[in-house]
Amino acid sequence: MVEGGLDVDPSELSQIPLFAGLSRRDLELVSRHADEATVRAGTVIMREGERAMEVLVIVEGTAQVTSEGNVIAELGPGDVVGEIGVAARQPRNATVEAVTDLRVVAMFGPEYQELAEDVTELRA
């Protein structure tokens, strides 16, 4: 799990593909509910089978997704992880590990769900 960090600037959010089409109002709303965090290489940020607690958007760096020990994807800037588990309130269906140091935008479950009600582009 990623711990909360710094507040996110709305203008920086607009550079991330997931948020690029949002209005200024929606960007400000997201920025109030999101934190920016740094994750060290080698850190498991989500573990298969664990409760889904947050949604992460990778801003910088790469991560690897595995399921049942098999590599299924490599993720990089702009990729979103965790939204399905949070939206469906189901356990994680894969493990995600930082391959390099990551900079991420994190939105925690209840806040993400609240945002998705107001900002349709965030619905899974």
PDB file of C-alpha atoms in Angstrom, residues 45-106:
ATOM      1  CA  ILE A  45       2.392  -1.568  -4.013  1.00  0.00           C
ATOM      2  CA  MET A  46      -0.543  -3.945  -4.441  1.00  0.00           C
ATOM      3  CA  ARG A  47      -0.685  -7.629  -3.577  1.00  0.00           C
ATOM      4  CA  GLU A  48      -2.971 -10.164  -5.248  1.00  0.00           C
ATOM      5  CA  GLY A  49      -5.812 -11.195  -2.928  1.00  0.00           C
ATOM      6  CA  GLU A  50      -5.517  -8.198  -0.591  1.00  0.00           C
ATOM      7  CA  ARG A  51      -8.325  -5.730  -0.020  1.00  0.00           C
ATOM      8  CA  ALA A  52      -8.382  -2.944  -2.621  1.00  0.00           C
ATOM      9  CA  MET A  53      -7.694   0.300  -0.767  1.00  0.00           C
ATOM     10  CA  GLU A  54      -6.457   2.804  -3.347  1.00  0.00           C
ATOM     11  CA  VAL A  55      -6.235   3.750  -6.988  1.00  0.00           C
ATOM     12  CA  LEU A  56      -2.835   4.794  -8.331  1.00  0.00           C
ATOM     13  CA  VAL A  57      -1.862   6.692 -11.451  1.00  0.00           C
ATOM     14  CA  ILE A  58       1.782   6.306 -12.436  1.00  0.00           C
ATOM     15  CA  VAL A  59       3.339   9.695 -13.182  1.00  0.00           C
ATOM     16  CA  GLU A  60       6.982   8.567 -13.523  1.00  0.00           C
ATOM     17  CA  GLY A  61       8.695   5.172 -13.543  1.00  0.00           C
ATOM     18  CA  THR A  62       7.707   1.602 -14.352  1.00  0.00           C
ATOM     19  CA  ALA A  63       5.913  -1.170 -12.503  1.00  0.00           C
ATOM     20  CA  GLN A  64       5.325  -4.847 -13.225  1.00  0.00           C
ATOM     21  CA  VAL A  65       1.998  -6.640 -12.856  1.00  0.00           C
ATOM     22  CA  THR A  66       1.956 -10.347 -11.964  1.00  0.00           C
ATOM     23  CA  SER A  67      -0.847 -12.800 -11.344  1.00  0.00           C
ATOM     24  CA  GLU A  68      -0.251 -16.232  -9.855  1.00  0.00           C
ATOM     25  CA  GLY A  69       3.484 -15.589 -10.337  1.00  0.00           C
ATOM     26  CA  ASN A  70       3.234 -14.828 -14.065  1.00  0.00           C
ATOM     27  CA  VAL A  71       4.165 -11.426 -15.489  1.00  0.00           C
ATOM     28  CA  ILE A  72       1.108 -10.080 -17.292  1.00  0.00           C
ATOM     29  CA  ALA A  73       1.962  -6.423 -17.914  1.00  0.00           C
ATOM     30  CA  GLU A  74       4.479  -3.641 -17.550  1.00  0.00           C
ATOM     31  CA  LEU A  75       3.096  -0.245 -16.607  1.00  0.00           C
ATOM     32  CA  GLY A  76       4.433   3.263 -17.062  1.00  0.00           C
ATOM     33  CA  PRO A  77       3.451   6.924 -16.983  1.00  0.00           C
ATOM     34  CA  GLY A  78      -0.280   7.465 -17.422  1.00  0.00           C
ATOM     35  CA  ASP A  79      -1.250   3.922 -16.456  1.00  0.00           C
ATOM     36  CA  VAL A  80      -3.886   3.450 -13.760  1.00  0.00           C
ATOM     37  CA  VAL A  81      -3.935   0.541 -11.307  1.00  0.00           C
ATOM     38  CA  GLY A  82      -6.420  -0.505  -8.675  1.00  0.00           C
ATOM     39  CA  GLU A  83      -9.568   1.133  -9.981  1.00  0.00           C
ATOM     40  CA  ILE A  84     -11.393  -2.131 -10.702  1.00  0.00           C
ATOM     41  CA  GLY A  85     -10.885  -3.558  -7.209  1.00  0.00           C
ATOM     42  CA  VAL A  86     -11.905  -0.297  -5.561  1.00  0.00           C
ATOM     43  CA  ALA A  87     -14.972   0.198  -7.768  1.00  0.00           C
ATOM     44  CA  ALA A  88     -16.121  -3.421  -7.401  1.00  0.00           C
ATOM     45  CA  ARG A  89     -15.064  -3.625  -3.729  1.00  0.00           C
ATOM     46  CA  GLN A  90     -13.216  -6.845  -4.510  1.00  0.00           C
ATOM     47  CA  PRO A  91      -9.752  -8.122  -3.547  1.00  0.00           C
ATOM     48  CA  ARG A  92      -6.830  -7.272  -5.823  1.00  0.00           C
ATOM     49  CA  ASN A  93      -6.655  -9.562  -8.852  1.00  0.00           C
ATOM     50  CA  ALA A  94      -2.907  -9.037  -9.365  1.00  0.00           C
ATOM     51  CA  THR A  95       0.311  -7.965  -7.662  1.00  0.00           C
ATOM     52  CA  VAL A  96       1.983  -4.723  -8.728  1.00  0.00           C
ATOM     53  CA  GLU A  97       5.653  -4.077  -7.924  1.00  0.00           C
ATOM     54  CA  ALA A  98       7.729  -0.972  -8.635  1.00  0.00           C
ATOM     55  CA  VAL A  99      10.508  -1.883 -11.099  1.00  0.00           C
ATOM     56  CA  THR A 100      12.027   1.598 -10.844  1.00  0.00           C
ATOM     57  CA  ASP A 101      11.355   4.380  -8.377  1.00  0.00           C
ATOM     58  CA  LEU A 102       7.819   5.608  -9.025  1.00  0.00           C
ATOM     59  CA  ARG A 103       6.045   8.892  -8.634  1.00  0.00           C
ATOM     60  CA  VAL A 104       2.321   8.248  -8.321  1.00  0.00           C
ATOM     61  CA  VAL A 105      -0.939  10.050  -7.707  1.00  0.00           C
ATOM     62  CA  ALA A 106      -2.908   8.104  -5.103  1.00  0.00           C
TER      63      ALA A 106
END
